[in-house]
Amino acid sequence: MAEIFKGIPKIEYRGPKASEPLCFRFYNPDETVGGKTMREQLRFALSYWHTLCGDGLDMFGVGTVDKTFGASGPMEIARAKALACFELLDKLDIDFFCFHDRDIAPEGKTLAESNARLDEMVPFIEELMKRSGKKLLWGTANCFSNPRYMNGAGTSCSAEVFAFAAAQIKKAIEITVRLGGAGYVFWGGREGYETLLNTDMGLELDNMARLMRLAVDYGRSIGFKGDFYIEPKPKEPTKHQYDFDASTVLAFLRKYGLDKDFKLNVEANHATLAQHTFQHELRVAAVNGAFGSIDANQGDLLLGWDTDQFPTNVYDNALCMYEVIKAGGFTNGGLNFDAKTRRASNTPEDIFHAYIAGMDAFALGLRMAWKIIEDGRIDRFVSDRYASFRSGIGADIVSGKATMEQLERFALEQGDVRAFVHSGRQEYLENILNEVMFG
Ligand code: XUL
Ligand code: CO
């Protein structure tokens, strides 16, 4: 197979003092951290759309990067993208990838033609997977780019569009199953509204749930054993997306009896767009038993949109991995880099710098998260802070034994309870965090 990324070697771990730019300084895949190898803990995945398709196009100008990889004609380009993908997975030592149906095979003029193109590409990718041992973390359907979806897909005002989306999702689930995908994602791009003046919100939400129920039942009927995920995002492309944040999504899933069927795919930049920290969204998912997978990236705090930058903020990554470890680690999920190089970083080499940046920063995050857990002071502080719920009246509250009368009696006997109100010690804990991370 002809090399596409010529002159770029396999990226290897060289340690923090290494001087060459193209190597890992902190990601040492086979080193054990927290009882598992870093490879197992982090389960990195490459995003097909940003890496093989995104060409730097923005609202003010055309693409700055050529992603045809020397090929011409839609299907030849699609094959070249697949070859480029597997060369990147190999050279970057990434085990997984994620795709939308339209990333791997360009949409045809009709649904039948689009499906035929997928049927041509899927065996090609399957063969590359077999040869390399690389795996599919999750698949999804792009039900937001084509103009037919301008009013949404599952939440479209046209039943015809709903049916088209269902057909597209059916096929996307089939190819995910065929390629052994560990997950299938619903991300509600355009599943929302621009104005309530033209929107039947109740029907749109009911329909979205109907589509998800149909998809889950179909997936299970054809043998899909992986996880279904829903990926919250508050806005963009629509003004208001129904999958606003983790809490909103959980309420939706419960209302429609879908909570046993879906976990969450939490994305960092979507969390900050919803005015939450990434850690908050992960914690909400975890305490509700719905933590599934992660789209790793970061936004720019000074910009109000989804910039999808590679995640280089080590604090955020450390607190993210702290949440992941506390939630029991990944099972079917992983860390998908839903991230793109900046428009002006337009050479093939920039893709490598970008992934190295994200992987090394997450490796640092993992190392630090494990140190925080081993150090134990923060966990101990939290445990001690709630100690009153482990005995006496607190234990009765937790077990459900306490009645309003009993609580009143207790409060009357107690008198002033201010003596039981202690400092939250935030700055003390922030000092510990820095000491453990950098000491
Ligand atoms: C868009 C986004 C998507 C989903 C998959 O903001 O995150 O790429 O991850 O459709
Ligand atoms: Co995403």
PDB file of N, CA, C and O in Angstrom, residues 50 233 235-236 267-270 272-273 296-311 338-343:
ATOM      1  N   HIS A  50     -13.681  14.926  11.109  1.00  0.00           N
ATOM      2  CA  HIS A  50     -12.726  16.038  11.203  1.00  0.00           C
ATOM      3  C   HIS A  50     -11.411  15.681  10.514  1.00  0.00           C
ATOM      4  O   HIS A  50     -10.811  16.505   9.842  1.00  0.00           O
ATOM      5  N   LYS A 233     -26.026  18.554  23.525  1.00  0.00           N
ATOM      6  CA  LYS A 233     -25.454  19.820  23.026  1.00  0.00           C
ATOM      7  C   LYS A 233     -26.550  20.875  23.101  1.00  0.00           C
ATOM      8  O   LYS A 233     -27.669  20.625  22.648  1.00  0.00           O
ATOM      9  N   LYS A 235     -26.931  24.077  21.793  1.00  0.00           N
ATOM     10  CA  LYS A 235     -27.256  24.931  20.637  1.00  0.00           C
ATOM     11  C   LYS A 235     -26.228  24.656  19.540  1.00  0.00           C
ATOM     12  O   LYS A 235     -25.248  23.965  19.784  1.00  0.00           O
ATOM     13  N   GLU A 236     -26.498  25.162  18.347  1.00  0.00           N
ATOM     14  CA  GLU A 236     -25.593  24.999  17.203  1.00  0.00           C
ATOM     15  C   GLU A 236     -25.676  23.586  16.661  1.00  0.00           C
ATOM     16  O   GLU A 236     -25.164  22.680  17.301  1.00  0.00           O
ATOM     17  N   GLU A 267     -19.531  15.429  25.554  1.00  0.00           N
ATOM     18  CA  GLU A 267     -18.502  16.182  24.812  1.00  0.00           C
ATOM     19  C   GLU A 267     -18.130  17.450  25.576  1.00  0.00           C
ATOM     20  O   GLU A 267     -18.998  18.223  25.995  1.00  0.00           O
ATOM     21  N   ALA A 268     -16.823  17.666  25.704  1.00  0.00           N
ATOM     22  CA  ALA A 268     -16.326  18.783  26.515  1.00  0.00           C
ATOM     23  C   ALA A 268     -16.837  20.136  26.018  1.00  0.00           C
ATOM     24  O   ALA A 268     -17.354  20.946  26.787  1.00  0.00           O
ATOM     25  N   ASN A 269     -16.703  20.395  24.732  1.00  0.00           N
ATOM     26  CA  ASN A 269     -17.091  21.701  24.194  1.00  0.00           C
ATOM     27  C   ASN A 269     -18.605  21.907  24.268  1.00  0.00           C
ATOM     28  O   ASN A 269     -19.086  23.033  24.424  1.00  0.00           O
ATOM     29  N   HIS A 270     -19.384  20.826  24.212  1.00  0.00           N
ATOM     30  CA  HIS A 270     -20.834  20.949  24.362  1.00  0.00           C
ATOM     31  C   HIS A 270     -21.180  21.313  25.809  1.00  0.00           C
ATOM     32  O   HIS A 270     -22.125  22.063  26.052  1.00  0.00           O
ATOM     33  N   THR A 272     -19.357  23.124  27.863  1.00  0.00           N
ATOM     34  CA  THR A 272     -19.081  24.548  28.126  1.00  0.00           C
ATOM     35  C   THR A 272     -20.075  25.443  27.381  1.00  0.00           C
ATOM     36  O   THR A 272     -20.442  26.505  27.877  1.00  0.00           O
ATOM     37  N   LEU A 273     -20.566  25.001  26.214  1.00  0.00           N
ATOM     38  CA  LEU A 273     -21.605  25.775  25.523  1.00  0.00           C
ATOM     39  C   LEU A 273     -22.882  25.838  26.364  1.00  0.00           C
ATOM     40  O   LEU A 273     -23.655  26.786  26.269  1.00  0.00           O
ATOM     41  N   ALA A 296     -13.800  13.956  23.165  1.00  0.00           N
ATOM     42  CA  ALA A 296     -12.765  14.779  23.783  1.00  0.00           C
ATOM     43  C   ALA A 296     -12.417  15.943  22.865  1.00  0.00           C
ATOM     44  O   ALA A 296     -12.100  15.748  21.687  1.00  0.00           O
ATOM     45  N   ASN A 297     -12.506  17.130  23.416  1.00  0.00           N
ATOM     46  CA  ASN A 297     -12.073  18.338  22.708  1.00  0.00           C
ATOM     47  C   ASN A 297     -12.082  19.472  23.717  1.00  0.00           C
ATOM     48  O   ASN A 297     -12.282  19.240  24.909  1.00  0.00           O
ATOM     49  N   GLN A 298     -11.879  20.686  23.268  1.00  0.00           N
ATOM     50  CA  GLN A 298     -12.064  21.830  24.154  1.00  0.00           C
ATOM     51  C   GLN A 298     -12.501  23.025  23.327  1.00  0.00           C
ATOM     52  O   GLN A 298     -12.173  23.122  22.135  1.00  0.00           O
ATOM     53  N   GLY A 299     -13.253  23.909  23.969  1.00  0.00           N
ATOM     54  CA  GLY A 299     -13.666  25.127  23.288  1.00  0.00           C
ATOM     55  C   GLY A 299     -12.705  26.256  23.628  1.00  0.00           C
ATOM     56  O   GLY A 299     -11.707  26.056  24.319  1.00  0.00           O
ATOM     57  N   ASP A 300     -13.017  27.428  23.127  1.00  0.00           N
ATOM     58  CA  ASP A 300     -12.261  28.618  23.482  1.00  0.00           C
ATOM     59  C   ASP A 300     -13.191  29.446  24.370  1.00  0.00           C
ATOM     60  O   ASP A 300     -14.282  29.821  23.944  1.00  0.00           O
ATOM     61  N   LEU A 301     -12.753  29.704  25.603  1.00  0.00           N
ATOM     62  CA  LEU A 301     -13.645  30.371  26.555  1.00  0.00           C
ATOM     63  C   LEU A 301     -14.074  31.761  26.103  1.00  0.00           C
ATOM     64  O   LEU A 301     -15.051  32.301  26.575  1.00  0.00           O
ATOM     65  N   LEU A 302     -13.321  32.337  25.167  1.00  0.00           N
ATOM     66  CA  LEU A 302     -13.679  33.680  24.703  1.00  0.00           C
ATOM     67  C   LEU A 302     -14.591  33.647  23.482  1.00  0.00           C
ATOM     68  O   LEU A 302     -15.026  34.680  23.002  1.00  0.00           O
ATOM     69  N   LEU A 303     -14.877  32.463  22.978  1.00  0.00           N
ATOM     70  CA  LEU A 303     -15.756  32.334  21.813  1.00  0.00           C
ATOM     71  C   LEU A 303     -16.989  31.558  22.213  1.00  0.00           C
ATOM     72  O   LEU A 303     -16.922  30.663  23.045  1.00  0.00           O
ATOM     73  N   GLY A 304     -18.131  31.885  21.605  1.00  0.00           N
ATOM     74  CA  GLY A 304     -19.370  31.250  22.036  1.00  0.00           C
ATOM     75  C   GLY A 304     -19.816  30.107  21.164  1.00  0.00           C
ATOM     76  O   GLY A 304     -20.988  29.772  21.143  1.00  0.00           O
ATOM     77  N   TRP A 305     -18.908  29.509  20.398  1.00  0.00           N
ATOM     78  CA  TRP A 305     -19.356  28.403  19.550  1.00  0.00           C
ATOM     79  C   TRP A 305     -18.468  27.184  19.739  1.00  0.00           C
ATOM     80  O   TRP A 305     -17.514  27.203  20.524  1.00  0.00           O
ATOM     81  N   ASP A 306     -18.810  26.137  18.983  1.00  0.00           N
ATOM     82  CA  ASP A 306     -18.185  24.829  19.130  1.00  0.00           C
ATOM     83  C   ASP A 306     -16.884  24.802  18.311  1.00  0.00           C
ATOM     84  O   ASP A 306     -16.908  24.443  17.137  1.00  0.00           O
ATOM     85  N   THR A 307     -15.796  25.205  18.923  1.00  0.00           N
ATOM     86  CA  THR A 307     -14.553  25.317  18.141  1.00  0.00           C
ATOM     87  C   THR A 307     -13.859  23.975  17.957  1.00  0.00           C
ATOM     88  O   THR A 307     -12.961  23.851  17.134  1.00  0.00           O
ATOM     89  N   ASP A 308     -14.252  22.972  18.747  1.00  0.00           N
ATOM     90  CA  ASP A 308     -13.710  21.608  18.566  1.00  0.00           C
ATOM     91  C   ASP A 308     -12.182  21.578  18.492  1.00  0.00           C
ATOM     92  O   ASP A 308     -11.607  20.991  17.570  1.00  0.00           O
ATOM     93  N   GLN A 309     -11.540  22.201  19.460  1.00  0.00           N
ATOM     94  CA  GLN A 309     -10.067  22.179  19.467  1.00  0.00           C
ATOM     95  C   GLN A 309      -9.555  20.910  20.148  1.00  0.00           C
ATOM     96  O   GLN A 309     -10.255  20.318  20.985  1.00  0.00           O
ATOM     97  N   PHE A 310      -8.361  20.531  19.802  1.00  0.00           N
ATOM     98  CA  PHE A 310      -7.775  19.371  20.486  1.00  0.00           C
ATOM     99  C   PHE A 310      -7.595  19.710  21.973  1.00  0.00           C
ATOM    100  O   PHE A 310      -7.216  20.833  22.314  1.00  0.00           O
ATOM    101  N   PRO A 311      -7.902  18.754  22.843  1.00  0.00           N
ATOM    102  CA  PRO A 311      -7.942  19.045  24.288  1.00  0.00           C
ATOM    103  C   PRO A 311      -6.553  19.072  24.916  1.00  0.00           C
ATOM    104  O   PRO A 311      -5.991  18.044  25.264  1.00  0.00           O
ATOM    105  N   ASP A 338     -13.196  14.357  19.023  1.00  0.00           N
ATOM    106  CA  ASP A 338     -14.086  15.118  18.139  1.00  0.00           C
ATOM    107  C   ASP A 338     -13.471  16.510  18.035  1.00  0.00           C
ATOM    108  O   ASP A 338     -13.977  17.490  18.595  1.00  0.00           O
ATOM    109  N   ALA A 339     -12.354  16.567  17.360  1.00  0.00           N
ATOM    110  CA  ALA A 339     -11.519  17.772  17.358  1.00  0.00           C
ATOM    111  C   ALA A 339     -10.871  17.945  15.989  1.00  0.00           C
ATOM    112  O   ALA A 339     -10.620  16.976  15.279  1.00  0.00           O
ATOM    113  N   LYS A 340     -10.620  19.195  15.661  1.00  0.00           N
ATOM    114  CA  LYS A 340     -10.011  19.468  14.356  1.00  0.00           C
ATOM    115  C   LYS A 340      -8.848  20.444  14.501  1.00  0.00           C
ATOM    116  O   LYS A 340      -8.839  21.275  15.422  1.00  0.00           O
ATOM    117  N   THR A 341      -7.919  20.340  13.571  1.00  0.00           N
ATOM    118  CA  THR A 341      -6.820  21.304  13.556  1.00  0.00           C
ATOM    119  C   THR A 341      -7.393  22.662  13.153  1.00  0.00           C
ATOM    120  O   THR A 341      -8.435  22.740  12.495  1.00  0.00           O
ATOM    121  N   ARG A 342      -6.724  23.732  13.572  1.00  0.00           N
ATOM    122  CA  ARG A 342      -7.179  25.073  13.185  1.00  0.00           C
ATOM    123  C   ARG A 342      -7.076  25.235  11.661  1.00  0.00           C
ATOM    124  O   ARG A 342      -6.268  24.570  11.020  1.00  0.00           O
ATOM    125  N   ARG A 343      -7.852  26.136  11.128  1.00  0.00           N
ATOM    126  CA  ARG A 343      -7.907  26.313   9.671  1.00  0.00           C
ATOM    127  C   ARG A 343      -6.534  26.632   9.073  1.00  0.00           C
ATOM    128  O   ARG A 343      -6.218  26.270   7.943  1.00  0.00           O
TER     129      ARG A 343
END
